[in-house]
Amino acid sequence: QVQLVESGGGLVQAGGSLRLSCAASGRIFSNYYMGWFRQAPGKERAFVAGINWSRTTTSYADSVKGRFTISRDNAKNTVYLQMNSLKPEDTAVYYCAARPQSLSEYNYWGQGTQVTVSS
């Protein structure tokens, strides 16, 4: 069974940092593009960052550029999101997702981890 399990969320003050992790099981990690999304209360889920299998290409939402960094350790089947200079507007449930690199639609999702940034 394919699983994505996020961890690392929590409560942090504005200006602080958190690192999210997403552990993937089974064959899902090989040649899959991995992404992070977030959903704030009352808002739609939005793309945050993405990274390809070979780690040569990354993509970020404008709102997090320069503050967040996505990375992956293929040997550990894990993708990370380092979040620095956090702002209250970063408060959301963060989701890890995966898709085959040749497709545009994400077909595997984690359960999400809550990130709360206090002002």
Short mmCIF file of C-alpha atoms in Angstrom, two decimals:
data_model
loop_
_atom_site.label_atom_id
_atom_site.label_comp_id
_atom_site.label_asym_id
_atom_site.label_seq_id
_atom_site.Cartn_x
_atom_site.Cartn_y
_atom_site.Cartn_z
CA GLN A 1 0.00 0.00 0.00
CA VAL A 2 1.31 3.41 -0.94
CA GLN A 3 1.65 5.86 1.93
CA LEU A 4 2.93 9.36 2.45
CA VAL A 5 3.41 10.33 6.08
CA GLU A 6 4.19 13.91 7.06
CA SER A 7 5.80 15.03 10.30
CA GLY A 8 7.45 18.10 11.80
CA GLY A 9 4.54 20.48 12.09
CA GLY A 10 3.85 22.49 15.20
CA LEU A 11 3.51 25.91 16.77
CA VAL A 12 6.23 28.48 16.18
CA GLN A 13 6.57 32.24 16.63
CA ALA A 14 6.81 34.55 13.66
CA GLY A 15 10.35 34.65 12.35
CA GLY A 16 11.02 31.10 13.47
CA SER A 17 11.76 27.95 11.51
CA LEU A 18 10.35 24.46 11.06
CA ARG A 19 11.35 21.49 8.94
CA LEU A 20 8.67 19.23 7.60
CA SER A 21 9.40 15.68 6.53
CA CYS A 22 7.44 13.32 4.30
CA ALA A 23 8.29 9.64 4.30
CA ALA A 24 7.12 7.66 1.29
CA SER A 25 6.58 3.94 1.18
CA GLY A 26 6.98 1.43 -1.58
CA ARG A 27 7.59 2.18 -5.21
CA ILE A 28 6.09 5.64 -5.01
CA PHE A 29 9.35 7.47 -4.59
CA SER A 30 11.21 6.18 -7.61
CA ASN A 31 10.89 8.60 -10.53
CA TYR A 32 8.12 10.53 -8.82
CA TYR A 33 7.88 14.28 -8.61
CA MET A 34 7.22 15.33 -5.02
CA GLY A 35 5.37 18.40 -3.88
CA TRP A 36 4.24 20.27 -0.81
CA PHE A 37 0.86 21.96 -0.64
CA ARG A 38 -0.93 23.84 2.09
CA GLN A 39 -4.48 24.69 3.00
CA ALA A 40 -5.33 27.55 5.32
CA PRO A 41 -8.74 27.81 7.03
CA GLY A 42 -11.38 28.91 4.57
CA LYS A 43 -9.01 28.72 1.60
CA GLU A 44 -8.33 26.25 -1.15
CA ARG A 45 -5.31 23.99 -1.08
CA ALA A 46 -2.37 25.68 -2.78
CA PHE A 47 0.97 24.60 -4.19
CA VAL A 48 3.99 25.49 -2.05
CA ALA A 49 7.02 23.75 -3.54
CA GLY A 50 8.03 20.83 -5.74
CA ILE A 51 11.11 18.83 -6.66
CA ASN A 52 11.89 16.27 -9.33
CA TRP A 53 13.46 12.85 -8.84
CA SER A 54 17.00 13.89 -9.75
CA ARG A 55 16.77 17.05 -7.62
CA THR A 56 17.79 19.18 -10.58
CA THR A 57 14.53 21.11 -10.73
CA THR A 58 12.64 22.83 -7.95
CA SER A 59 9.62 25.08 -8.01
CA TYR A 60 8.18 27.46 -5.43
CA ALA A 61 5.12 29.56 -4.91
CA ASP A 62 5.97 33.26 -5.01
CA SER A 63 4.82 33.67 -1.42
CA VAL A 64 7.54 31.34 -0.08
CA LYS A 65 10.47 32.02 -2.43
CA GLY A 66 13.61 32.84 -0.50
CA ARG A 67 12.16 31.50 2.75
CA PHE A 68 11.32 27.85 2.06
CA THR A 69 13.57 25.15 0.63
CA ILE A 70 12.45 21.77 -0.66
CA SER A 71 14.86 18.84 -0.78
CA ARG A 72 14.75 15.06 -0.99
CA ASP A 73 16.82 12.10 0.09
CA ASN A 74 16.06 9.32 -2.37
CA ALA A 75 17.97 6.76 -0.32
CA LYS A 76 15.60 7.44 2.57
CA ASN A 77 12.46 7.91 0.44
CA THR A 78 11.95 11.22 2.19
CA VAL A 79 11.23 14.75 1.06
CA TYR A 80 11.73 17.80 3.26
CA LEU A 81 10.47 21.34 3.46
CA GLN A 82 12.69 23.72 5.38
CA MET A 83 10.66 26.76 6.35
CA ASN A 84 12.47 29.87 7.61
CA SER A 85 11.30 33.36 8.48
CA LEU A 86 7.83 32.05 9.08
CA LYS A 87 4.90 34.44 9.02
CA PRO A 88 1.41 34.15 10.53
CA GLU A 89 0.05 33.82 6.98
CA ASP A 90 2.02 30.58 6.62
CA THR A 91 -0.38 28.99 9.11
CA ALA A 92 -2.02 26.03 7.39
CA VAL A 93 -2.21 22.28 7.12
CA TYR A 94 0.72 21.18 4.98
CA TYR A 95 0.37 18.19 2.69
CA CYS A 96 2.94 16.09 0.92
CA ALA A 97 1.98 14.80 -2.54
CA ALA A 98 3.46 12.69 -5.31
CA ARG A 99 2.93 12.26 -9.04
CA PRO A 100 4.71 10.45 -11.85
CA GLN A 101 7.14 12.89 -13.43
CA SER A 102 5.45 12.53 -16.81
CA LEU A 103 2.05 13.58 -15.48
CA SER A 104 0.71 16.85 -14.10
CA GLU A 105 -1.82 15.50 -11.62
CA TYR A 106 -0.81 14.45 -8.14
CA ASN A 107 -2.30 11.08 -7.34
CA TYR A 108 -0.91 10.38 -3.87
CA TRP A 109 -1.45 12.54 -0.83
CA GLY A 110 -0.46 12.46 2.81
CA GLN A 111 -2.78 13.18 5.72
CA GLY A 112 -1.27 16.57 6.43
CA THR A 113 0.54 18.23 9.32
CA GLN A 114 -0.55 21.43 11.05
CA VAL A 115 1.76 24.43 11.06
CA THR A 116 0.73 27.37 13.23
CA VAL A 117 2.72 30.61 13.28
CA SER A 118 1.90 33.02 16.08
CA SER A 119 2.44 36.75 15.79
#
